[in-house]
CSV table of C-alpha atoms and ligand atoms in Angstrom, one decimal:
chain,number,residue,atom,x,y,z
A,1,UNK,CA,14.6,-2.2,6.3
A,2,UNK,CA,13.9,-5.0,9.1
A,3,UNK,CA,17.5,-7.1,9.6
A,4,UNK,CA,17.7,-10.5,8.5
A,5,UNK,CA,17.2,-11.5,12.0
A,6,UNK,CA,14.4,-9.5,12.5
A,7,UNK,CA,12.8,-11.3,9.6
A,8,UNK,CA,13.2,-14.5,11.2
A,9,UNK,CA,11.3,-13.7,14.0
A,10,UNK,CA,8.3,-12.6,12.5
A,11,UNK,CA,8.5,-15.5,10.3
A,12,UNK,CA,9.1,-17.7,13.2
A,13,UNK,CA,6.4,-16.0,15.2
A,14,UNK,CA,3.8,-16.0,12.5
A,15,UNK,CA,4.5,-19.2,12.0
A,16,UNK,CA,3.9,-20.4,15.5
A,17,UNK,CA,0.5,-18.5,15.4
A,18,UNK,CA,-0.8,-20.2,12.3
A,19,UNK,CA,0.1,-23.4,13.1
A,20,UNK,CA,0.2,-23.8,16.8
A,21,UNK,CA,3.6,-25.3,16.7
A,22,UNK,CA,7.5,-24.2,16.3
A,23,UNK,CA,8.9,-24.3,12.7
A,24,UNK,CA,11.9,-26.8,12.8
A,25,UNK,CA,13.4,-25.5,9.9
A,26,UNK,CA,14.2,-22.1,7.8
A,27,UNK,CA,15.3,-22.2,3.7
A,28,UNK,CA,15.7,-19.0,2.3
A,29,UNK,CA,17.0,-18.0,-1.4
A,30,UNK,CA,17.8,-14.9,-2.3
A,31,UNK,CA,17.6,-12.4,-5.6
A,32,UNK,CA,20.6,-11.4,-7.5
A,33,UNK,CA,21.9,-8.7,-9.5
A,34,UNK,CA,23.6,-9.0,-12.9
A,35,UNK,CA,27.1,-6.8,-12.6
A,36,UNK,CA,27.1,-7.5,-16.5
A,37,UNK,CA,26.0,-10.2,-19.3
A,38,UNK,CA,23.1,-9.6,-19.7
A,39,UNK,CA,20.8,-11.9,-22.6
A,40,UNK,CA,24.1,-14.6,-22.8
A,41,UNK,CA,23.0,-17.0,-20.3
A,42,UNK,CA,20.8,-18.5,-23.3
A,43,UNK,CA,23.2,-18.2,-26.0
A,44,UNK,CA,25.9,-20.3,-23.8
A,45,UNK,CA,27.7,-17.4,-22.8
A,46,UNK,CA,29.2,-15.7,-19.8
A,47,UNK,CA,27.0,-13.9,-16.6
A,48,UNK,CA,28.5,-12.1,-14.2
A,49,UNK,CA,25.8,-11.6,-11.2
A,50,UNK,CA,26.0,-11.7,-7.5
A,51,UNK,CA,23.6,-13.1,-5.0
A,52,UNK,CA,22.1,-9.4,-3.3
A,53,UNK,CA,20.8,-9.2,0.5
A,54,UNK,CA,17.4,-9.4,-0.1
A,55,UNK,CA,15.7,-12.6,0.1
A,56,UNK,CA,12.7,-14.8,0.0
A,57,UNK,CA,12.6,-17.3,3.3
A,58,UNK,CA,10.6,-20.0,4.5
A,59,UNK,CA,10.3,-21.1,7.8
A,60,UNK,CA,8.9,-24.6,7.8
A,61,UNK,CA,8.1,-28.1,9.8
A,62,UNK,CA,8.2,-31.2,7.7
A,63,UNK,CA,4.4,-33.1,7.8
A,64,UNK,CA,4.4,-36.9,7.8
A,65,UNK,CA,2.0,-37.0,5.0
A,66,UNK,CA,1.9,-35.7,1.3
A,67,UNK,CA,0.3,-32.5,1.4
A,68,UNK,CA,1.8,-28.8,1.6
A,69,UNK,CA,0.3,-26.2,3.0
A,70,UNK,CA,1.7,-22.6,2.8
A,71,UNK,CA,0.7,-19.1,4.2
A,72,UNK,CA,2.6,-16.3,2.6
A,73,UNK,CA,3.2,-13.1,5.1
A,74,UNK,CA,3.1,-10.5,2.1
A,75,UNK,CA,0.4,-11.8,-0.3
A,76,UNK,CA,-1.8,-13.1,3.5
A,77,UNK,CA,-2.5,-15.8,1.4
A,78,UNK,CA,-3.3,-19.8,2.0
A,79,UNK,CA,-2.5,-22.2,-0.4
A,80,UNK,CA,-3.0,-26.0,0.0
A,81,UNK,CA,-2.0,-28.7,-2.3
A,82,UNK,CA,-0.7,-32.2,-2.5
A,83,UNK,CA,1.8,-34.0,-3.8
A,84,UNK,CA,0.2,-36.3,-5.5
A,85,UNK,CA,-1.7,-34.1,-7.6
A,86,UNK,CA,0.2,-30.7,-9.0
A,87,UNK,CA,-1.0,-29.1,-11.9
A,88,UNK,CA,-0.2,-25.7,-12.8
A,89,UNK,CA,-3.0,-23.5,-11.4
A,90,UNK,CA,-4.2,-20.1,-13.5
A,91,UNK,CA,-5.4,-18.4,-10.5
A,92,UNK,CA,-2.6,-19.4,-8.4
A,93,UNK,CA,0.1,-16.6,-8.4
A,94,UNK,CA,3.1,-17.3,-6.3
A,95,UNK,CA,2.2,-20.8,-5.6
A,96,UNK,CA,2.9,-22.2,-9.0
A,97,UNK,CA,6.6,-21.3,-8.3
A,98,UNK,CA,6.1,-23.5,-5.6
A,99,UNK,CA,4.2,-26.7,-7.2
A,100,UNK,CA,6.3,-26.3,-10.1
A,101,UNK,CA,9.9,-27.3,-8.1
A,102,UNK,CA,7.8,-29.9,-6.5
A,103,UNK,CA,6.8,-31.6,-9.5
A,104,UNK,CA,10.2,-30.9,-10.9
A,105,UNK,CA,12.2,-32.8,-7.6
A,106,UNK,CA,9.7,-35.7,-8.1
A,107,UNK,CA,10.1,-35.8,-12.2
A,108,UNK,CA,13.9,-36.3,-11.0
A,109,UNK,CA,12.7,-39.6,-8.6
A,110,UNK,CA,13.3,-37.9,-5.2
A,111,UNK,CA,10.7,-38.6,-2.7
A,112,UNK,CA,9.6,-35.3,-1.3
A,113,UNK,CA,7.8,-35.5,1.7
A,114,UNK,CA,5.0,-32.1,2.7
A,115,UNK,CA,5.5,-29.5,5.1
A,116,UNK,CA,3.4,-26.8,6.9
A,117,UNK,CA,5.1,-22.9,5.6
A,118,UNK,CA,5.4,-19.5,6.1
A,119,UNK,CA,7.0,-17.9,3.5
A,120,UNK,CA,8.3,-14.1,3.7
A,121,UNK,CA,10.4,-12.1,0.8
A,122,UNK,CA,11.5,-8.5,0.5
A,123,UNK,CA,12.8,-9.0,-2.5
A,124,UNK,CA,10.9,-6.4,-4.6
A,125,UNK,CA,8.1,-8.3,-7.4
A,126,UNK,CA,8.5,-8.3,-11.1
A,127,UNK,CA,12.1,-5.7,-10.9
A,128,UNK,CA,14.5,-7.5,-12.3
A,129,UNK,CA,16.1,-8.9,-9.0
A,130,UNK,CA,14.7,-12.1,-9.5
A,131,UNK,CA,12.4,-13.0,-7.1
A,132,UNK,CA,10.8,-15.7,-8.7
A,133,UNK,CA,14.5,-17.3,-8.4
A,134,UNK,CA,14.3,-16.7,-5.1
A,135,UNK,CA,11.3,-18.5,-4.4
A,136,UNK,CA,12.2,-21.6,-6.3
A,137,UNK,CA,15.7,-22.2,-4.7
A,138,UNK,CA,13.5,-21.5,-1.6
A,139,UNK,CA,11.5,-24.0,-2.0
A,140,UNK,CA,13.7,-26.5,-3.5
A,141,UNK,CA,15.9,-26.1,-0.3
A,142,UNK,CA,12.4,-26.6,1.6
A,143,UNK,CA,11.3,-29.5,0.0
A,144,UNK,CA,15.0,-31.2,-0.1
A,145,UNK,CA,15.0,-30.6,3.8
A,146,UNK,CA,11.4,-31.5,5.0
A,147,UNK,CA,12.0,-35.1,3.0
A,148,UNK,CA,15.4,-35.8,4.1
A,149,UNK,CA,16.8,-35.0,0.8
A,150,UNK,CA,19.0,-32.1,1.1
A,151,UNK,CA,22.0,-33.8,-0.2
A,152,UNK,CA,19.9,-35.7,-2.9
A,153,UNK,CA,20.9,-32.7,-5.7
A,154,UNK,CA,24.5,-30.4,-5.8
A,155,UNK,CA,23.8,-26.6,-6.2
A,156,UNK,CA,24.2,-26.8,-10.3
A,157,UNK,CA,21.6,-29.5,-10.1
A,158,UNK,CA,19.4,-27.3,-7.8
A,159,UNK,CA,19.7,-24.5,-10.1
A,160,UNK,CA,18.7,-27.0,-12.9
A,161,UNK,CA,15.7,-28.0,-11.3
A,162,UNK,CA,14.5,-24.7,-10.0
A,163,UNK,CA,15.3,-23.1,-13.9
A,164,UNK,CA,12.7,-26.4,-15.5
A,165,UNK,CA,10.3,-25.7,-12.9
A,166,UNK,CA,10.1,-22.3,-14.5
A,167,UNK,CA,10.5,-23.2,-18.2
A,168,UNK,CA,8.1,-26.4,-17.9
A,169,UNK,CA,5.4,-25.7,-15.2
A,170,UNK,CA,5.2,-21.9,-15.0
A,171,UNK,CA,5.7,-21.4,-18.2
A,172,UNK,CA,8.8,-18.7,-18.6
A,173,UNK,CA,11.2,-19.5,-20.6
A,174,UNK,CA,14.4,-18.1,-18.7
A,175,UNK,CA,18.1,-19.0,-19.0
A,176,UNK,CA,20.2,-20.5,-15.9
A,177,UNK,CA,21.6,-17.3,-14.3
A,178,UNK,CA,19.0,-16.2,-11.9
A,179,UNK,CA,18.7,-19.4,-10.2
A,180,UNK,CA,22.3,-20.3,-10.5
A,181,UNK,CA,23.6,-17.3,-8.6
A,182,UNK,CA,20.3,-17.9,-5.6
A,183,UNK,CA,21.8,-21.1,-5.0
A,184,UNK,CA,25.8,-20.4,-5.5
A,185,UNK,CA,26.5,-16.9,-4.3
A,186,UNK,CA,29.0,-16.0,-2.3
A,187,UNK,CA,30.0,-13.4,0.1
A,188,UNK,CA,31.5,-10.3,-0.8
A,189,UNK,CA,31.6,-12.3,-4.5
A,190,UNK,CA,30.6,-11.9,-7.8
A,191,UNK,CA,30.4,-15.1,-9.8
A,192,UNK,CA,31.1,-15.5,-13.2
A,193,UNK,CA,29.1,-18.1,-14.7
A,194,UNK,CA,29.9,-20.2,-18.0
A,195,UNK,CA,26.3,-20.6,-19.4
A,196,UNK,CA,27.6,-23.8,-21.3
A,197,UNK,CA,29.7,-25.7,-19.1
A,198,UNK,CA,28.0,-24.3,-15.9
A,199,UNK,CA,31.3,-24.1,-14.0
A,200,UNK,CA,32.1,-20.9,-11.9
A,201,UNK,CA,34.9,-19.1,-11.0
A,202,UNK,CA,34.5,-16.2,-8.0
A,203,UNK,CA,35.3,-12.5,-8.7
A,204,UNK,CA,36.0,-10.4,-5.8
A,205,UNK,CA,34.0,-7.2,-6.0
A,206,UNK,CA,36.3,-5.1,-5.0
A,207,UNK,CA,36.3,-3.2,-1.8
A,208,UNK,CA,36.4,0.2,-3.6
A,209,UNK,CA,33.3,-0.6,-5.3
A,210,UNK,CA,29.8,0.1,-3.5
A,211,UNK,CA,26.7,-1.3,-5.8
A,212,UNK,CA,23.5,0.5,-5.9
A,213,UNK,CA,20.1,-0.2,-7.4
A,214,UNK,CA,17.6,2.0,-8.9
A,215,UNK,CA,13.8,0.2,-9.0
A,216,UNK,CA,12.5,2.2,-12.4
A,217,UNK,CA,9.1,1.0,-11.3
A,218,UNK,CA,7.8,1.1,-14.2
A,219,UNK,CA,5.7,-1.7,-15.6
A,220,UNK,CA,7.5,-5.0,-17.9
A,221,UNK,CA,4.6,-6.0,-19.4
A,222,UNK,CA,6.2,-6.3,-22.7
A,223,UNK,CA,9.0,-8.0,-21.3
A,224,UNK,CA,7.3,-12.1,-21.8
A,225,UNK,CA,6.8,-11.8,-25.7
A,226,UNK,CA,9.8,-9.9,-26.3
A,227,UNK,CA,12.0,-12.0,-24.7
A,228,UNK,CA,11.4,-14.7,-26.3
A,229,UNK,CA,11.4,-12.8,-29.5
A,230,UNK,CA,14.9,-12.3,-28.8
A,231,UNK,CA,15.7,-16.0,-28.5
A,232,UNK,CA,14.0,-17.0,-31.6
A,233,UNK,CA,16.5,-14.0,-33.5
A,234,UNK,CA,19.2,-15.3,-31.7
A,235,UNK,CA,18.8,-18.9,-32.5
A,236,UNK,CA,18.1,-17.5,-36.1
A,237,UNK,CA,21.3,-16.0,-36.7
A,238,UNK,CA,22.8,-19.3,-35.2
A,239,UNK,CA,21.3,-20.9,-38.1
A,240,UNK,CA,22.1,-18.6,-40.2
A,241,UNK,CA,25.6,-18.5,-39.4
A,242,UNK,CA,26.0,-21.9,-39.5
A,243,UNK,CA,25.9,-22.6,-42.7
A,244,UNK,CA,29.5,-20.5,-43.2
A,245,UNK,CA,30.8,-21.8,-39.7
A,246,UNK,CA,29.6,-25.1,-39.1
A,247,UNK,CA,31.8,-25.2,-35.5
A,248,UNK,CA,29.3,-23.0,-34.4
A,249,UNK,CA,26.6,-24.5,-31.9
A,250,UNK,CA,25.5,-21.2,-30.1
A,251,UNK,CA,26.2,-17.4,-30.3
A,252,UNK,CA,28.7,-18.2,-27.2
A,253,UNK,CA,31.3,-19.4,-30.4
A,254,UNK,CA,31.1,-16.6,-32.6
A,255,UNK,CA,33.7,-13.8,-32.6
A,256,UNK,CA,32.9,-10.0,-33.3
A,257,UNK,CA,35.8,-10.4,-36.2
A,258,UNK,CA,33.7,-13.5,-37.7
A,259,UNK,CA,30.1,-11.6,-36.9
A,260,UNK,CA,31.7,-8.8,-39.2
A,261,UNK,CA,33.1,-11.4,-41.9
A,262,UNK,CA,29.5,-12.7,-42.4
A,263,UNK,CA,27.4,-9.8,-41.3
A,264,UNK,CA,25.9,-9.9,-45.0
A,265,UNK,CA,24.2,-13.4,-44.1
A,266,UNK,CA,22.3,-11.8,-41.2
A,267,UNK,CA,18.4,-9.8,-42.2
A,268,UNK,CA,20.0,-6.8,-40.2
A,269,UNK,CA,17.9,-6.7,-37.1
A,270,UNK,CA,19.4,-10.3,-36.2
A,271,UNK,CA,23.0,-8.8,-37.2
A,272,UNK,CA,22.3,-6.2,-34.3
A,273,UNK,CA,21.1,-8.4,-32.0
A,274,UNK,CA,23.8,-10.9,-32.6
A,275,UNK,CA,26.4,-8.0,-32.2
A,276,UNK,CA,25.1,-7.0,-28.5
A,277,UNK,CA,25.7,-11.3,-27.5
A,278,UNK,CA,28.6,-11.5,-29.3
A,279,UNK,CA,29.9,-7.7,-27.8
A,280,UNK,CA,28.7,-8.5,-24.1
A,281,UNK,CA,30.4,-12.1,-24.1
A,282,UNK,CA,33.5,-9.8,-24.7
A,283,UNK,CA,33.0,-7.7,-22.4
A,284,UNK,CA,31.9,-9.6,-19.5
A,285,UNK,CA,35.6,-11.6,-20.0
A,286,UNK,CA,36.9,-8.1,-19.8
A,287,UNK,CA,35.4,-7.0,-16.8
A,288,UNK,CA,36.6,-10.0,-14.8
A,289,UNK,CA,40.1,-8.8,-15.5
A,290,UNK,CA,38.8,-5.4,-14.5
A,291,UNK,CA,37.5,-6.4,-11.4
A,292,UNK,CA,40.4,-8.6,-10.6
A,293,UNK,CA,43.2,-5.9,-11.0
A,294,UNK,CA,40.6,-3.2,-9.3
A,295,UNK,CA,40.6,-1.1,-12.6
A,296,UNK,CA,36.7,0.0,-11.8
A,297,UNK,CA,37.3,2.9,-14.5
A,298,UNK,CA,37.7,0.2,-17.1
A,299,UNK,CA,34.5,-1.9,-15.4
A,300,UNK,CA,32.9,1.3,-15.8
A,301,UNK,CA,33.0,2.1,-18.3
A,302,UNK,CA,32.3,-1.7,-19.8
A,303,UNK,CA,28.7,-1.2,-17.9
A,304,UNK,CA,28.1,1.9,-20.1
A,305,UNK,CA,29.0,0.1,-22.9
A,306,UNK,CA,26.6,-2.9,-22.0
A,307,UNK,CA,23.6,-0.6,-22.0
A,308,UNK,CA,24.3,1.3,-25.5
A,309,UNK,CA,24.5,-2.2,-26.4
A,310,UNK,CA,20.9,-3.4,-24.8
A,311,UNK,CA,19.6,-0.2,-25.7
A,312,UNK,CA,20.7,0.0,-29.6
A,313,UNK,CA,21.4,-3.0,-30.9
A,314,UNK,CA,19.1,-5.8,-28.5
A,315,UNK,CA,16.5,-2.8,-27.6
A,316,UNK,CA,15.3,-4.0,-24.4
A,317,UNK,CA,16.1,-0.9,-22.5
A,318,UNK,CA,13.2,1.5,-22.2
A,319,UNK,CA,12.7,5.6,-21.4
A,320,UNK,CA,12.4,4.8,-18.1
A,321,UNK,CA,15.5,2.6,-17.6
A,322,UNK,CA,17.8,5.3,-19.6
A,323,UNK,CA,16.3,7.8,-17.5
A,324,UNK,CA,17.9,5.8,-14.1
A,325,UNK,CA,20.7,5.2,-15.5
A,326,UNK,CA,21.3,8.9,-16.5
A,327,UNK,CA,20.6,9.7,-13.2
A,328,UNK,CA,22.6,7.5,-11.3
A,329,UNK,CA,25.8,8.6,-14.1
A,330,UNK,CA,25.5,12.4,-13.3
A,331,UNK,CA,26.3,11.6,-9.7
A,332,UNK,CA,29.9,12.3,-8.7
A,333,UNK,CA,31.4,9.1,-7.4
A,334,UNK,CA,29.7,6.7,-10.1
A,335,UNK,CA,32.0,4.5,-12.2
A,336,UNK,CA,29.3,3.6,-14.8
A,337,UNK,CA,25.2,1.9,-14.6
A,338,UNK,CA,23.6,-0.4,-16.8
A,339,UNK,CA,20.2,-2.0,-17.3
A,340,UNK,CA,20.3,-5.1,-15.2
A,341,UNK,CA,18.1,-8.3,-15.8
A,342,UNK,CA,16.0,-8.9,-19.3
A,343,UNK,CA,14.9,-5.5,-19.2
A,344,UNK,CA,11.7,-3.3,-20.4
A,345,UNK,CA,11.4,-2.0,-16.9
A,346,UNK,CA,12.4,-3.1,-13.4
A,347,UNK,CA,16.0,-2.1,-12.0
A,348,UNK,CA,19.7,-0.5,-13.4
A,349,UNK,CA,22.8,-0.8,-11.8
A,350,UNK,CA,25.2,1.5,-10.6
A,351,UNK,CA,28.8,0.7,-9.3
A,352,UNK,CA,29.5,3.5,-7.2
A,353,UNK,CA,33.1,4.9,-4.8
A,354,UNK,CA,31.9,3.5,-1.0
A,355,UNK,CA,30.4,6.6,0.8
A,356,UNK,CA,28.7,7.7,-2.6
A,357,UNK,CA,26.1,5.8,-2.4
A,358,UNK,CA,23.6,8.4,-1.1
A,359,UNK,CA,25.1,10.9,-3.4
A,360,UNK,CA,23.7,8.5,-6.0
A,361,UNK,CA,20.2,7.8,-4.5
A,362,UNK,CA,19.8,11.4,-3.9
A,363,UNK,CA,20.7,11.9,-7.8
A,364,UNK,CA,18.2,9.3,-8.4
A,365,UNK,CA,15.2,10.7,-6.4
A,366,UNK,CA,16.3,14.5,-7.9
A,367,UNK,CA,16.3,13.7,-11.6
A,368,UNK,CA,14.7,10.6,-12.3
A,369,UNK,CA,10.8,11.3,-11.0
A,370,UNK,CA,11.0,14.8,-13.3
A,371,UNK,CA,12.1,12.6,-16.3
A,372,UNK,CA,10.0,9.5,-15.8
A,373,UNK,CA,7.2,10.7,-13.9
A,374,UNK,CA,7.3,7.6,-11.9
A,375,UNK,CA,8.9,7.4,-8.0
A,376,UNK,CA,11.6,5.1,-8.1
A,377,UNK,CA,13.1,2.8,-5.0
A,378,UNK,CA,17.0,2.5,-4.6
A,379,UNK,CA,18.4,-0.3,-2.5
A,380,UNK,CA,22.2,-0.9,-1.8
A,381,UNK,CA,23.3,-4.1,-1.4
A,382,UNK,CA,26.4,-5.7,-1.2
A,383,UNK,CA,27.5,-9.3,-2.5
A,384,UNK,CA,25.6,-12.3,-0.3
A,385,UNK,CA,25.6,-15.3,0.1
A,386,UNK,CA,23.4,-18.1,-2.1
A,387,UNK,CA,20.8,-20.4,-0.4
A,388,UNK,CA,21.0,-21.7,2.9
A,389,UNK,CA,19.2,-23.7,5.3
A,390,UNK,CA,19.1,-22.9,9.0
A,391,UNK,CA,18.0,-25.4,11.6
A,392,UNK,CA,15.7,-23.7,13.7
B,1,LIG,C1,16.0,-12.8,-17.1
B,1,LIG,C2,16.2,-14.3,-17.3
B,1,LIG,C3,17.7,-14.7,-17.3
B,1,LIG,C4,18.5,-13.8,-18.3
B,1,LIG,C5,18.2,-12.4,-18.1
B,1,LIG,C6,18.8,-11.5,-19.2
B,1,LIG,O1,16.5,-12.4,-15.8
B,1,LIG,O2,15.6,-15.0,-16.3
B,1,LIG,O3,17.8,-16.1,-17.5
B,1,LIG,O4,18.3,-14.3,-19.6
B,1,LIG,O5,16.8,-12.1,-18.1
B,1,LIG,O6,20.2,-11.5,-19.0
């Protein structure tokens, strides 16, 4: 893999040759990977993801007029719009990402100025490391700095933005983690995020803990419609509930004791996916204290736990995904893995004893092709930092 400084220089060079001039200025915003909480961010609950070393970047030079106009390295294509005129475009793939935070910026009243782009990611498509985050806490950062603007929004109101431009102008209706944790990581830290108040607190990940990432690569095309299926059985059982607890705004205020109390309310496939939010709000809360006193048995094993839960009860893992996760568990060295992300495909996570980790990829490459019959990618990453802009 090219070093983040590597990746500058092409970017910069590229740049330079498509536009005959120096970029002045480089936004990048990376992907992330959920430790655990997974499907709470929309019920108001707790997320516990970190900001990974992989990234999508944009090396820019603001343009006194209105227009943007964008070359991206790994698609080698063009894309021209203006300001004054963004509509979401059916044939444009990446690019709505990048209209869409535009519009959003000016729906809040901030004047946005264009800019000439090269944009460059290696975070991997459509996995479950959020790369579509990426590039909209890119962008915003982009757009912020070629307009003079950059302190115009804080990084919760960023993360707002960039979440609407995917819920209103893409289209996607995702929670707040991914682009939360692209604009708020930390170093070395996991964050855990409250979904309701959207207040943080960092989590060390602890230096006897090594993260590794198994790419299923294997398709998510169910993964739009059936998330928000699960949304609509969530907010059912809300309802539902509500009528016996009428303190109850989201899933987030329900307790397993209470869930069991009134589990006759529920038709049962909302009681089960009910009892994986209401379970995994538990456990994230758990694996904090975990982390914090360096118990990674006990965080282990909570990660198991979370994927019975996704798999049985919210059934969003898939053959594939339980195959990784096997694999990665039958290595010596692993604490526990999990499905990370919505699910249906793209990556698991392992947390692993440093100097494992190629135990674990080798485990991975052994046992996972034979059961899935796909060939998978493993990255290890460590805990980065969120968005940054870089004066060139
Ligand atoms: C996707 C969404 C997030 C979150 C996860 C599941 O990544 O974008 O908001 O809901 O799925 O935890």
């Amino acid at each position: 893999m090219k070093s983040s400084e590597q990746r500058t220089q092409m970017i910069i060079e590229e740049f330079s040759r498509h536009f005959k001039q120096s970029p002045t200025l480089l936004a990048v915003g990376p992907g992330r990977v959920n430790l655990i909480g997974e499907h709470t961010d929309y019920n108001d609950g707790f997320v516990l993801p970190v900001a990974i070393k992989r990234d999508i970047r944009i090396a820019l030079r603001p343009r006194p007029d209105r227009r943007v106009k964008v070359y991206s390295l790994e698609y080698d294509d063009w894309y021209e719009f203006s300001l004054d005129n963004l509509a979401y475009n059916q044939d444009a793939l990446w690019t709505n990402y990048v209209m869409g935070v535009a519009w959003v910026l000016q729906e809040l009243g901030i004047k946005l100025a264009g800019f000439d782009g090269v944009i460059s990611g290696n975070v991997p498509r459509a996995s479950g490391l959020s790369s579509s985050a990426a590039l909209e806490v890119a962008t915003a950062t982009a757009l912020l700095a070629a307009s003079d603007q950059s302190d115009a929004l804080d990084g919760v109101q960023i993360a707002l933005a960039a979440q609407r431009a995917e819920n209103q102008f893409v289209g996607v209706n995702c929670g707040i983690m991914d682009q939360y944790i692209s604009v708020l990581g930390q170093e070395g830290q996991a964050l855990l995020i409250d979904c309701r108040s959207l207040e943080y607190q960092l989590v060390p990940v602890p230096k006897e803990a090594a993260l590794v990432i198994g790419n299923t690569k294997a398709s998510r095309s169910l993964a739009g419609s059936a998330y928000n299926e699960r949304r609509r059985q969530c907010e059912e059982g809300v309802a539902l509930l509500q009528t016996v607890l009428p303190g109850v705004r989201a899933l987030r205020d329900v307790s397993s004791d209470q869930l069991e109390e009134h589990k006759g309310l529920l038709p049962e496939v909302v009681y089960r996916r009910c009892r994986h939010v209401v379970s995994e709000n538990e456990r994230v809360l758990q694996a904090v204290e975990a982390l914090r006193s360096n118990d990674l048995t006990t965080m282990g094993r909570l990660m198991n736990a979370s994927h019975s839960s996704l798999a049985e009860d919210y059934e969003v893992s898939s053959a594939a995904l339980d195959a990784m996760v096997e694999a990665m568990r039958s290595a010596g060295g692993c604490y526990g893995a999990r499905l990370t992300g919505a699910g249906f495909g793209g990556c698991a996570i392992a947390l692993v004893q440093p100097g494992r980790e190629q135990a674990v990829a080798d485990a991975i490459f052994e046992k996972y092709p034979k059961a899935a019959n796909i060939w998978p990618e493993v990255y290890i990453s460590q805990a980065g930092p969120g968005a940054q802009l870089i004066k060139l």
